[in-house]
PDB file of C-alpha atoms in Angstrom:
ATOM      1  CA  MET A   1     -17.157  -9.643  -3.104  1.00 47.00           C
ATOM      2  CA  ASN A   2     -14.968 -12.388  -1.142  1.00 45.00           C
ATOM      3  CA  SER A   3     -14.358 -12.215   2.612  1.00 44.00           C
ATOM      4  CA  SER A   4     -10.617 -11.408   2.319  1.00 43.00           C
ATOM      5  CA  ILE A   5     -11.457  -8.330   0.276  1.00 39.00           C
ATOM      6  CA  LEU A   6     -14.073  -7.164   2.686  1.00 40.00           C
ATOM      7  CA  ARG A   7     -11.399  -7.479   5.561  1.00 45.00           C
ATOM      8  CA  LEU A   8      -9.046  -5.670   3.455  1.00 40.00           C
ATOM      9  CA  LEU A   9     -11.387  -2.821   2.860  1.00 41.00           C
ATOM     10  CA  GLY A  10     -12.383  -2.618   6.403  1.00 44.00           C
ATOM     11  CA  VAL A  11      -8.745  -1.918   7.680  1.00 42.00           C
ATOM     12  CA  LEU A  12      -7.552   0.939   5.285  1.00 40.00           C
ATOM     13  CA  SER A  13      -8.127   3.472   8.209  1.00 41.00           C
ATOM     14  CA  LEU A  14      -6.127   1.404  10.625  1.00 48.00           C
ATOM     15  CA  THR A  15      -2.890   1.268   8.245  1.00 46.00           C
ATOM     16  CA  VAL A  16      -2.157   5.104   9.247  1.00 42.00           C
ATOM     17  CA  LEU A  17      -2.012   3.922  12.882  1.00 44.00           C
ATOM     18  CA  ALA A  18       1.020   1.482  13.337  1.00 50.00           C
ATOM     19  CA  ALA A  19       4.459   2.789  14.392  1.00 49.00           C
ATOM     20  CA  CYS A  20       5.991   0.454  12.002  1.00 61.00           C
ATOM     21  CA  GLY A  21       3.368  -0.569   9.180  1.00 49.00           C
ATOM     22  CA  THR A  22       0.882   1.798   7.780  1.00 44.00           C
ATOM     23  CA  PRO A  23      -0.880   2.788   5.227  1.00 40.00           C
ATOM     24  CA  THR A  24      -6.007   3.019  -5.272  1.00 39.00           C
ATOM     25  CA  THR A  25      -8.105   0.726  -5.984  1.00 41.00           C
ATOM     26  CA  GLN A  26      -7.364  -0.947  -9.343  1.00 44.00           C
ATOM     27  CA  ASN A  27     -10.312  -1.060 -11.749  1.00 48.00           C
ATOM     28  CA  THR A  28      -9.199  -3.712 -13.967  1.00 51.00           C
ATOM     29  CA  THR A  29      -8.590  -7.398 -13.603  1.00 53.00           C
ATOM     30  CA  PRO A  30      -4.853  -7.495 -12.380  1.00 55.00           C
ATOM     31  CA  LYS A  31      -2.416  -9.502 -14.332  1.00 75.00           C
ATOM     32  CA  VAL A  32      -0.585 -11.901 -12.134  1.00 81.00           C
ATOM     33  CA  VAL A  33       3.348 -12.146 -12.261  1.00 89.00           C
ATOM     34  CA  PRO A  34       5.147 -15.396 -11.217  1.00 92.00           C
ATOM     35  CA  GLY A  35       5.961 -15.361  -7.716  1.00 93.00           C
ATOM     36  CA  TYR A  36       3.230 -12.733  -6.955  1.00 95.00           C
ATOM     37  CA  GLU A  37       0.251 -15.039  -7.247  1.00 94.00           C
ATOM     38  CA  GLY A  38      -2.455 -15.231  -4.494  1.00 94.00           C
ATOM     39  CA  VAL A  39      -1.302 -17.547  -1.762  1.00 94.00           C
ATOM     40  CA  GLU A  40      -2.918 -19.295   1.194  1.00 95.00           C
ATOM     41  CA  ASP A  41      -0.812 -19.046   4.340  1.00 94.00           C
ATOM     42  CA  GLU A  42      -1.260 -19.883   7.972  1.00 91.00           C
ATOM     43  CA  GLY A  43      -5.013 -19.640   7.208  1.00 93.00           C
ATOM     44  CA  PHE A  44      -5.073 -16.462   5.474  1.00 95.00           C
ATOM     45  CA  TYR A  45      -5.407 -15.392   1.929  1.00 96.00           C
ATOM     46  CA  ILE A  46      -2.852 -13.063   0.306  1.00 96.00           C
ATOM     47  CA  GLU A  47      -4.142 -11.362  -2.746  1.00 94.00           C
ATOM     48  CA  PRO A  48      -1.896 -11.513  -5.938  1.00 95.00           C
ATOM     49  CA  VAL A  49       0.137  -8.380  -6.793  1.00 95.00           C
ATOM     50  CA  ASP A  50      -1.108  -6.426  -9.616  1.00 92.00           C
ATOM     51  CA  ALA A  51       1.610  -6.555 -12.489  1.00 92.00           C
ATOM     52  CA  GLU A  52       1.572  -2.669 -12.927  1.00 90.00           C
ATOM     53  CA  LEU A  53       2.920  -2.381  -9.363  1.00 92.00           C
ATOM     54  CA  LEU A  54       5.633  -4.531 -10.363  1.00 92.00           C
ATOM     55  CA  SER A  55       6.941  -2.485 -13.420  1.00 85.00           C
ATOM     56  CA  ALA A  56      10.110  -0.425 -13.377  1.00 81.00           C
ATOM     57  CA  ASP A  57      12.241  -3.023 -11.378  1.00 86.00           C
ATOM     58  CA  ARG A  58       9.933  -3.415  -8.380  1.00 93.00           C
ATOM     59  CA  ALA A  59       9.583  -7.240  -8.854  1.00 95.00           C
ATOM     60  CA  ARG A  60      12.179  -9.062  -6.639  1.00 96.00           C
ATOM     61  CA  ALA A  61      15.151 -10.151  -8.734  1.00 96.00           C
ATOM     62  CA  GLU A  62      18.595 -11.493  -8.491  1.00 97.00           C
ATOM     63  CA  VAL A  63      20.899  -8.879  -9.784  1.00 97.00           C
ATOM     64  CA  ASP A  64      24.745  -7.858  -9.784  1.00 97.00           C
ATOM     65  CA  TYR A  65      25.866  -6.407  -6.714  1.00 97.00           C
ATOM     66  CA  THR A  66      28.877  -3.876  -6.815  1.00 92.00           C
ATOM     67  CA  ALA A  67      28.982  -2.925  -3.066  1.00 95.00           C
ATOM     68  CA  ASP A  68      31.338  -4.602  -0.780  1.00 94.00           C
ATOM     69  CA  ASP A  69      28.922  -5.903   1.763  1.00 96.00           C
ATOM     70  CA  ALA A  70      29.575  -9.402   3.022  1.00 97.00           C
ATOM     71  CA  PRO A  71      27.221 -12.256   1.592  1.00 97.00           C
ATOM     72  CA  GLY A  72      24.194 -12.668   4.030  1.00 97.00           C
ATOM     73  CA  THR A  73      23.857  -9.161   4.790  1.00 98.00           C
ATOM     74  CA  ILE A  74      20.756  -7.324   4.343  1.00 98.00           C
ATOM     75  CA  VAL A  75      21.281  -3.906   3.052  1.00 97.00           C
ATOM     76  CA  VAL A  76      18.548  -1.206   3.017  1.00 96.00           C
ATOM     77  CA  ASP A  77      18.606   1.754   0.992  1.00 95.00           C
ATOM     78  CA  THR A  78      15.929   4.220   2.010  1.00 93.00           C
ATOM     79  CA  PHE A  79      16.770   6.745  -0.762  1.00 94.00           C
ATOM     80  CA  ALA A  80      16.337   4.381  -3.733  1.00 95.00           C
ATOM     81  CA  ARG A  81      13.761   2.424  -1.795  1.00 95.00           C
ATOM     82  CA  LYS A  82      15.535  -0.795  -2.486  1.00 96.00           C
ATOM     83  CA  LEU A  83      16.404  -3.925  -0.022  1.00 97.00           C
ATOM     84  CA  TYR A  84      19.188  -6.266  -1.047  1.00 98.00           C
ATOM     85  CA  LEU A  85      20.083  -9.565   0.667  1.00 98.00           C
ATOM     86  CA  VAL A  86      23.717  -9.786  -0.659  1.00 98.00           C
ATOM     87  CA  GLN A  87      24.849 -13.351  -1.927  1.00 97.00           C
ATOM     88  CA  GLU A  88      27.874 -14.909  -2.971  1.00 96.00           C
ATOM     89  CA  ASN A  89      29.887 -14.016  -6.174  1.00 95.00           C
ATOM     90  CA  GLY A  90      28.859 -10.298  -6.563  1.00 96.00           C
ATOM     91  CA  ARG A  91      25.081 -11.210  -6.670  1.00 98.00           C
ATOM     92  CA  ALA A  92      22.323 -10.163  -4.365  1.00 98.00           C
ATOM     93  CA  MET A  93      18.569 -10.546  -4.305  1.00 98.00           C
ATOM     94  CA  ARG A  94      16.723  -7.149  -4.575  1.00 98.00           C
ATOM     95  CA  TYR A  95      13.335  -6.233  -3.368  1.00 98.00           C
ATOM     96  CA  ALA A  96      11.283  -3.029  -3.711  1.00 96.00           C
ATOM     97  CA  ILE A  97      10.201  -1.337  -0.402  1.00 96.00           C
ATOM     98  CA  ALA A  98       8.239   1.471   0.892  1.00 94.00           C
ATOM     99  CA  VAL A  99       9.681   3.623   3.531  1.00 92.00           C
ATOM    100  CA  GLY A 100       7.886   5.570   6.386  1.00 81.00           C
ATOM    101  CA  ARG A 101       8.846   8.122   8.708  1.00 72.00           C
ATOM    102  CA  GLU A 102      10.407   5.577  11.195  1.00 70.00           C
ATOM    103  CA  GLY A 103      12.261   3.784   8.428  1.00 71.00           C
ATOM    104  CA  LEU A 104      14.073   7.319   7.797  1.00 72.00           C
ATOM    105  CA  THR A 105      15.355   7.686  11.292  1.00 73.00           C
ATOM    106  CA  PHE A 106      17.539   4.620  11.371  1.00 79.00           C
ATOM    107  CA  ARG A 107      21.122   4.550  10.135  1.00 80.00           C
ATOM    108  CA  GLY A 108      24.032   2.354  10.599  1.00 88.00           C
ATOM    109  CA  SER A 109      23.613  -1.514  11.476  1.00 92.00           C
ATOM    110  CA  GLY A 110      21.899  -4.051  13.747  1.00 94.00           C
ATOM    111  CA  VAL A 111      20.907  -7.669  13.447  1.00 97.00           C
ATOM    112  CA  ILE A 112      17.740  -9.555  13.213  1.00 97.00           C
ATOM    113  CA  GLY A 113      16.704 -10.268  16.618  1.00 97.00           C
ATOM    114  CA  ARG A 114      13.461 -11.622  16.119  1.00 96.00           C
ATOM    115  CA  LYS A 115      11.062 -13.206  13.339  1.00 97.00           C
ATOM    116  CA  ALA A 116       7.594 -13.560  13.353  1.00 96.00           C
ATOM    117  CA  LYS A 117       4.690 -14.905  11.061  1.00 97.00           C
ATOM    118  CA  TRP A 118       1.654 -12.848  10.955  1.00 96.00           C
ATOM    119  CA  PRO A 119       2.925 -10.465  13.596  1.00 94.00           C
ATOM    120  CA  SER A 120       0.848  -8.685  16.185  1.00 91.00           C
ATOM    121  CA  TRP A 121       1.065  -4.999  16.806  1.00 83.00           C
ATOM    122  CA  GLN A 122       0.697  -2.583  19.596  1.00 80.00           C
ATOM    123  CA  PRO A 123       1.128   1.113  19.776  1.00 75.00           C
ATOM    124  CA  THR A 124       3.761   2.485  22.112  1.00 72.00           C
ATOM    125  CA  ALA A 125       3.070   4.174  25.334  1.00 78.00           C
ATOM    126  CA  ASN A 126       4.033   7.648  23.734  1.00 71.00           C
ATOM    127  CA  MET A 127       1.714   7.028  20.716  1.00 69.00           C
ATOM    128  CA  ILE A 128      -1.258   6.441  23.083  1.00 82.00           C
ATOM    129  CA  ARG A 129      -0.232   9.429  25.370  1.00 84.00           C
ATOM    130  CA  THR A 130       0.273  11.937  22.394  1.00 79.00           C
ATOM    131  CA  ARG A 131      -2.618  10.560  20.333  1.00 78.00           C
ATOM    132  CA  PRO A 132      -5.220   8.858  22.242  1.00 86.00           C
ATOM    133  CA  ASP A 133      -7.798   9.502  19.773  1.00 83.00           C
ATOM    134  CA  LEU A 134      -6.033   7.281  17.192  1.00 72.00           C
ATOM    135  CA  TYR A 135      -4.273   4.838  19.431  1.00 76.00           C
ATOM    136  CA  ALA A 136      -6.131   4.211  22.609  1.00 84.00           C
ATOM    137  CA  GLU A 137      -8.316   1.361  21.480  1.00 84.00           C
ATOM    138  CA  TYR A 138      -5.470  -0.630  20.158  1.00 82.00           C
ATOM    139  CA  ALA A 139      -3.479  -0.199  23.614  1.00 85.00           C
ATOM    140  CA  GLY A 140      -4.218  -3.855  24.185  1.00 85.00           C
ATOM    141  CA  GLY A 141      -2.539  -4.720  20.617  1.00 85.00           C
ATOM    142  CA  ARG A 142      -3.845  -6.290  17.574  1.00 85.00           C
ATOM    143  CA  ALA A 143      -3.491  -9.736  16.521  1.00 88.00           C
ATOM    144  CA  GLY A 144      -1.528 -10.823  13.216  1.00 90.00           C
ATOM    145  CA  GLY A 145      -3.704 -11.057  10.324  1.00 91.00           C
ATOM    146  CA  LEU A 146      -5.202  -9.539   6.908  1.00 90.00           C
ATOM    147  CA  ASP A 147      -6.186  -6.289   9.138  1.00 86.00           C
ATOM    148  CA  ASN A 148      -2.892  -5.880  10.722  1.00 87.00           C
ATOM    149  CA  PRO A 149      -0.437  -3.400   8.960  1.00 85.00           C
ATOM    150  CA  LEU A 150       2.646  -5.350   9.673  1.00 92.00           C
ATOM    151  CA  GLY A 151       1.420  -7.783   6.864  1.00 94.00           C
ATOM    152  CA  ALA A 152       2.302 -11.658   6.792  1.00 96.00           C
ATOM    153  CA  ARG A 153       5.958 -11.551   8.117  1.00 97.00           C
ATOM    154  CA  ALA A 154       8.258  -9.055  10.316  1.00 96.00           C
ATOM    155  CA  LEU A 155      11.868  -8.857  10.826  1.00 97.00           C
ATOM    156  CA  TYR A 156      12.878  -6.915  14.012  1.00 96.00           C
ATOM    157  CA  LEU A 157      16.018  -5.169  14.091  1.00 95.00           C
ATOM    158  CA  TYR A 158      18.107  -5.123  17.352  1.00 96.00           C
ATOM    159  CA  ARG A 159      20.969  -3.062  18.601  1.00 93.00           C
ATOM    160  CA  GLY A 160      22.892  -3.952  21.658  1.00 92.00           C
ATOM    161  CA  GLY A 161      20.521  -6.870  22.396  1.00 92.00           C
ATOM    162  CA  ARG A 162      17.589  -4.486  22.488  1.00 93.00           C
ATOM    163  CA  ASP A 163      14.690  -3.837  20.199  1.00 92.00           C
ATOM    164  CA  SER A 164      15.439  -0.892  17.972  1.00 89.00           C
ATOM    165  CA  MET A 165      11.883  -0.423  16.931  1.00 86.00           C
ATOM    166  CA  PHE A 166      12.911  -0.902  13.397  1.00 89.00           C
ATOM    167  CA  ARG A 167      10.915  -3.269  11.319  1.00 91.00           C
ATOM    168  CA  ILE A 168      11.213  -4.856   7.917  1.00 95.00           C
ATOM    169  CA  HIS A 169       7.709  -6.347   7.093  1.00 95.00           C
ATOM    170  CA  GLY A 170       4.987  -7.098   4.837  1.00 95.00           C
ATOM    171  CA  THR A 171       2.206  -4.618   3.868  1.00 92.00           C
ATOM    172  CA  ILE A 172      -1.582  -4.649   3.342  1.00 86.00           C
ATOM    173  CA  GLN A 173      -1.288  -1.697   0.889  1.00 91.00           C
ATOM    174  CA  ASN A 174       0.656  -2.838  -2.284  1.00 93.00           C
ATOM    175  CA  GLU A 175       0.291   0.637  -3.759  1.00 93.00           C
ATOM    176  CA  THR A 176       2.534   2.218  -1.382  1.00 92.00           C
ATOM    177  CA  ILE A 177       5.756   0.045  -2.451  1.00 94.00           C
ATOM    178  CA  GLY A 178       8.197   2.413  -3.900  1.00 92.00           C
ATOM    179  CA  HIS A 179       6.941   5.200  -2.219  1.00 90.00           C
ATOM    180  CA  ALA A 180       7.744   7.348   0.838  1.00 87.00           C
ATOM    181  CA  THR A 181       4.970   7.087   3.246  1.00 78.00           C
ATOM    182  CA  SER A 182       3.525   9.238   6.254  1.00 64.00           C
ATOM    183  CA  ALA A 183       4.192   6.225   8.808  1.00 65.00           C
ATOM    184  CA  GLY A 184       5.909   2.905   9.023  1.00 66.00           C
ATOM    185  CA  CYS A 185       9.318   1.432   8.857  1.00 85.00           C
ATOM    186  CA  ILE A 186      10.335  -0.718   5.738  1.00 93.00           C
ATOM    187  CA  ARG A 187       7.609  -2.482   3.895  1.00 94.00           C
ATOM    188  CA  LEU A 188       7.743  -5.113   1.211  1.00 96.00           C
ATOM    189  CA  PHE A 189       4.933  -6.889  -0.693  1.00 97.00           C
ATOM    190  CA  ASN A 190       3.746  -9.616   1.617  1.00 97.00           C
ATOM    191  CA  GLN A 191       5.119 -12.196  -1.061  1.00 97.00           C
ATOM    192  CA  ASP A 192       8.474 -10.498  -0.815  1.00 98.00           C
ATOM    193  CA  ALA A 193       8.452 -10.191   2.928  1.00 97.00           C
ATOM    194  CA  MET A 194       7.827 -14.106   2.958  1.00 97.00           C
ATOM    195  CA  ASP A 195      10.413 -14.793   0.587  1.00 97.00           C
ATOM    196  CA  LEU A 196      12.994 -12.765   2.530  1.00 98.00           C
ATOM    197  CA  TYR A 197      11.823 -14.203   5.839  1.00 98.00           C
ATOM    198  CA  GLU A 198      12.680 -17.868   4.673  1.00 97.00           C
ATOM    199  CA  ARG A 199      16.070 -16.690   3.392  1.00 97.00           C
ATOM    200  CA  VAL A 200      17.540 -15.212   6.688  1.00 97.00           C
ATOM    201  CA  ASP A 201      18.241 -16.315   9.996  1.00 96.00           C
ATOM    202  CA  LEU A 202      18.250 -14.781  13.528  1.00 97.00           C
ATOM    203  CA  GLY A 203      21.623 -12.802  13.938  1.00 96.00           C
ATOM    204  CA  THR A 204      21.545 -11.744  10.299  1.00 97.00           C
ATOM    205  CA  ARG A 205      23.269  -8.183  10.084  1.00 97.00           C
ATOM    206  CA  VAL A 206      21.224  -5.380   8.727  1.00 97.00           C
ATOM    207  CA  LYS A 207      22.897  -2.453   7.354  1.00 96.00           C
ATOM    208  CA  VAL A 208      21.024   0.957   6.444  1.00 95.00           C
ATOM    209  CA  ARG A 209      22.805   3.043   3.887  1.00 94.00           C
ATOM    210  CA  SER A 210      23.542   6.833   4.290  1.00 94.00           C
ATOM    211  CA  LEU A 211      22.711   9.332   1.496  1.00 94.00           C
ATOM    212  CA  GLU A 212      26.569   9.441   0.839  1.00 95.00           C
ATOM    213  CA  GLU A 213      26.442   5.544   0.247  1.00 95.00           C
ATOM    214  CA  SER A 214      23.267   5.460  -1.778  1.00 95.00           C
ATOM    215  CA  LEU A 215      24.547   8.134  -4.081  1.00 96.00           C
ATOM    216  CA  ALA A 216      27.877   6.484  -4.564  1.00 95.00           C
ATOM    217  CA  ILE A 217      26.475   2.975  -5.162  1.00 95.00           C
ATOM    218  CA  GLU A 218      23.048   3.689  -6.711  1.00 95.00           C
ATOM    219  CA  GLY A 219      23.254   7.158  -7.942  1.00 95.00           C
ATOM    220  CA  PRO A 220      20.624   9.923  -7.336  1.00 95.00           C
ATOM    221  CA  TYR A 221      17.225   8.934  -7.117  1.00 93.00           C
ATOM    222  CA  MET A 222      14.037  11.208  -7.443  1.00 91.00           C
ATOM    223  CA  ASP A 223      10.316  10.793  -7.206  1.00 89.00           C
ATOM    224  CA  ASP A 224       8.282  10.495 -10.249  1.00 89.00           C
ATOM    225  CA  ALA A 225       4.946  11.873 -10.939  1.00 91.00           C
ATOM    226  CA  TRP A 226       3.402   9.070  -8.933  1.00 89.00           C
ATOM    227  CA  GLY A 227       5.707   9.479  -5.884  1.00 86.00           C
ATOM    228  CA  ARG A 228       7.697   6.360  -6.767  1.00 89.00           C
ATOM    229  CA  ALA A 229      11.405   6.334  -6.386  1.00 90.00           C
ATOM    230  CA  VAL A 230      13.226   6.197  -9.861  1.00 90.00           C
ATOM    231  CA  PRO A 231      16.676   7.026 -11.183  1.00 91.00           C
ATOM    232  CA  GLU A 232      17.192  10.652 -11.674  1.00 92.00           C
ATOM    233  CA  THR A 233      18.274  10.679 -15.277  1.00 93.00           C
ATOM    234  CA  PRO A 234      17.686  13.336 -17.917  1.00 94.00           C
ATOM    235  CA  GLU A 235      14.938  11.110 -19.212  1.00 95.00           C
ATOM    236  CA  ASN A 236      12.806  10.569 -15.966  1.00 90.00           C
ATOM    237  CA  ILE A 237      13.321  14.547 -15.120  1.00 94.00           C
ATOM    238  CA  ALA A 238      12.060  15.386 -18.564  1.00 94.00           C
ATOM    239  CA  ARG A 239       9.063  12.913 -18.245  1.00 92.00           C
ATOM    240  CA  LYS A 240       7.938  13.980 -14.630  1.00 91.00           C
ATOM    241  CA  PRO A 241       6.086  17.087 -15.799  1.00 92.00           C
ATOM    242  CA  GLN A 242       4.813  15.360 -18.773  1.00 93.00           C
ATOM    243  CA  ASP A 243       3.252  12.644 -16.638  1.00 89.00           C
ATOM    244  CA  GLU A 244       1.959  15.296 -14.137  1.00 91.00           C
ATOM    245  CA  GLN A 245       0.343  17.271 -16.823  1.00 93.00           C
ATOM    246  CA  MET A 246      -1.290  13.959 -18.097  1.00 93.00           C
ATOM    247  CA  MET A 247      -2.516  13.327 -14.493  1.00 90.00           C
ATOM    248  CA  VAL A 248      -4.146  16.847 -14.453  1.00 92.00           C
ATOM    249  CA  GLU A 249      -5.835  16.159 -17.576  1.00 91.00           C
ATOM    250  CA  GLN A 250      -6.983  12.860 -16.544  1.00 91.00           C
ATOM    251  CA  GLU A 251      -8.432  14.211 -13.496  1.00 89.00           C
ATOM    252  CA  ALA A 252     -10.282  16.937 -15.343  1.00 91.00           C
ATOM    253  CA  ALA A 253     -11.675  14.531 -17.925  1.00 92.00           C
ATOM    254  CA  LYS A 254     -12.772  12.376 -14.820  1.00 92.00           C
ATOM    255  CA  ALA A 255     -14.305  15.542 -13.154  1.00 91.00           C
ATOM    256  CA  ALA A 256     -15.972  16.614 -16.313  1.00 91.00           C
ATOM    257  CA  ALA A 257     -17.357  13.063 -16.844  1.00 92.00           C
ATOM    258  CA  GLU A 258     -18.767  12.893 -13.400  1.00 91.00           C
ATOM    259  CA  ALA A 259     -20.056  16.521 -13.610  1.00 92.00           C
ATOM    260  CA  LYS A 260     -21.922  15.199 -16.951  1.00 92.00           C
ATOM    261  CA  GLN A 261     -23.158  11.983 -15.293  1.00 93.00           C
ATOM    262  CA  ALA A 262     -24.620  14.149 -12.234  1.00 92.00           C
ATOM    263  CA  GLU A 263     -26.320  16.432 -14.742  1.00 91.00           C
ATOM    264  CA  LEU A 264     -27.931  13.541 -16.423  1.00 91.00           C
ATOM    265  CA  ASP A 265     -29.011  11.976 -13.296  1.00 91.00           C
ATOM    266  CA  ALA A 266     -30.534  15.220 -11.896  1.00 90.00           C
ATOM    267  CA  LYS A 267     -32.764  15.333 -15.408  1.00 91.00           C
ATOM    268  CA  ASP A 268     -33.711  11.841 -15.022  1.00 89.00           C
ATOM    269  CA  ALA A 269     -34.739  12.325 -11.297  1.00 88.00           C
ATOM    270  CA  ALA A 270     -36.603  15.546 -12.351  1.00 89.00           C
ATOM    271  CA  LYS A 271     -38.494  13.641 -15.039  1.00 90.00           C
ATOM    272  CA  ALA A 272     -39.241  10.818 -12.609  1.00 89.00           C
ATOM    273  CA  GLU A 273     -40.464  13.516 -10.045  1.00 87.00           C
ATOM    274  CA  LYS A 274     -42.693  15.072 -12.619  1.00 88.00           C
ATOM    275  CA  LYS A 275     -44.201  11.713 -13.544  1.00 90.00           C
ATOM    276  CA  ARG A 276     -44.740  10.888  -9.888  1.00 89.00           C
ATOM    277  CA  LEU A 277     -46.642  14.091  -9.306  1.00 87.00           C
ATOM    278  CA  SER A 278     -48.602  13.793 -12.383  1.00 89.00           C
ATOM    279  CA  ALA A 279     -49.645  10.287 -11.522  1.00 88.00           C
ATOM    280  CA  CYS A 280     -50.839  11.219  -8.034  1.00 91.00           C
ATOM    281  CA  LYS A 281     -52.690  14.301  -9.384  1.00 85.00           C
ATOM    282  CA  ARG A 282     -54.542  12.160 -11.878  1.00 89.00           C
ATOM    283  CA  LYS A 283     -55.414   9.825  -8.952  1.00 87.00           C
ATOM    284  CA  GLY A 284     -56.438  12.722  -6.931  1.00 87.00           C
ATOM    285  CA  ILE A 285     -53.932  12.355  -4.398  1.00 89.00           C
ATOM    286  CA  ASP A 286     -52.597  15.613  -2.686  1.00 88.00           C
ATOM    287  CA  GLU A 287     -48.974  16.453  -3.492  1.00 83.00           C
ATOM    288  CA  ALA A 288     -48.079  16.357   0.014  1.00 86.00           C
ATOM    289  CA  ASP A 289     -49.373  12.831   0.475  1.00 83.00           C
ATOM    290  CA  CYS A 290     -47.963  11.447  -2.840  1.00 90.00           C
ATOM    291  CA  PRO A 291     -45.752   8.400  -1.984  1.00 89.00           C
ATOM    292  CA  PRO A 292     -42.066   8.591  -2.550  1.00 85.00           C
ATOM    293  CA  LEU A 293     -41.002   7.172  -6.034  1.00 75.00           C
ATOM    294  CA  PRO A 294     -39.994   3.573  -5.012  1.00 68.00           C
ATOM    295  CA  GLU A 295     -43.439   3.085  -3.038  1.00 55.00           C
ATOM    296  CA  PHE A 296     -45.386   4.729  -5.797  1.00 50.00           C
ATOM    297  CA  ALA A 297     -43.726   2.487  -8.416  1.00 52.00           C
ATOM    298  CA  SER A 298     -44.527  -0.354  -6.446  1.00 52.00           C
ATOM    299  CA  ALA A 299     -48.057   0.658  -5.669  1.00 50.00           C
ATOM    300  CA  ASP A 300     -48.976   1.824  -8.866  1.00 49.00           C
ATOM    301  CA  GLY A 301     -47.289  -0.671 -10.980  1.00 48.00           C
ATOM    302  CA  ALA A 302     -50.580  -2.750 -11.794  1.00 44.00           C
ATOM    303  CA  THR A 303     -52.416   0.369 -12.716  1.00 41.00           C
ATOM    304  CA  SER A 304     -49.683   1.985 -14.937  1.00 41.00           C
ATOM    305  CA  ASN A 305     -49.492  -1.413 -16.846  1.00 39.00           C
ATOM    306  CA  GLY A 306     -53.141  -1.985 -17.107  1.00 37.00           C
TER     307      GLY A 306
END
């Protein structure tokens, strides 16, 4: 296993900590979508995004844009879990996002007051005071990198010249994109965060839609069986219970397979134990002094083969 994967696995517990940036392992070799390949950046290797995670319009794309926001504006829709960078001639770049608690608290507009590559992260004094068990060890901050929940890039939203604590940033958990999460602000795939970072300047206006605006422009959205935002259409409404039932059946089948394997393993272990004790008995070794299976196999190998 390469070092970047090891580092990633080592920080999954940290991802629930960040005020703006938080927290399934794919069992098959992921297909790579153009624009979402693995990439070396500033000395770090960003893993490719699995193609399955980019289905259902979660890959960035240039799309028609019908709202009246000015070109150059970043528009965040926390309800449809989309982010738009408005362009000229009724077009926009669309990105899929994950939205955490902090992302849901902001409405209205601000400007990008700071940009950072591989940003550092530090819990607030209030976080440390209320949950020292989680945050105290990070009081001095955490340097940017693959173990930092802000990911590869961060855009910091300011209001009235002050940091609003609202962030648009990358993520170290690609599986969360499209979901509402327990913590964090507005997260994108690292590849998308890097793309957006290069397209915007300091002072760029950011607008966060209200529910009324989202409904008027995007229409109603719902969570599918996996917790991802999808349009609330009759087809998706009908499909959700079917997918939920399929997931229940898959979990039941998985549990049954694991139970069967555990039963087989127990039988194999019982046979091996019986064989171990029988071998000791033949050699005149008291059961209490009979070596454990690995030691016995090693010590007895020549005799059993002779």
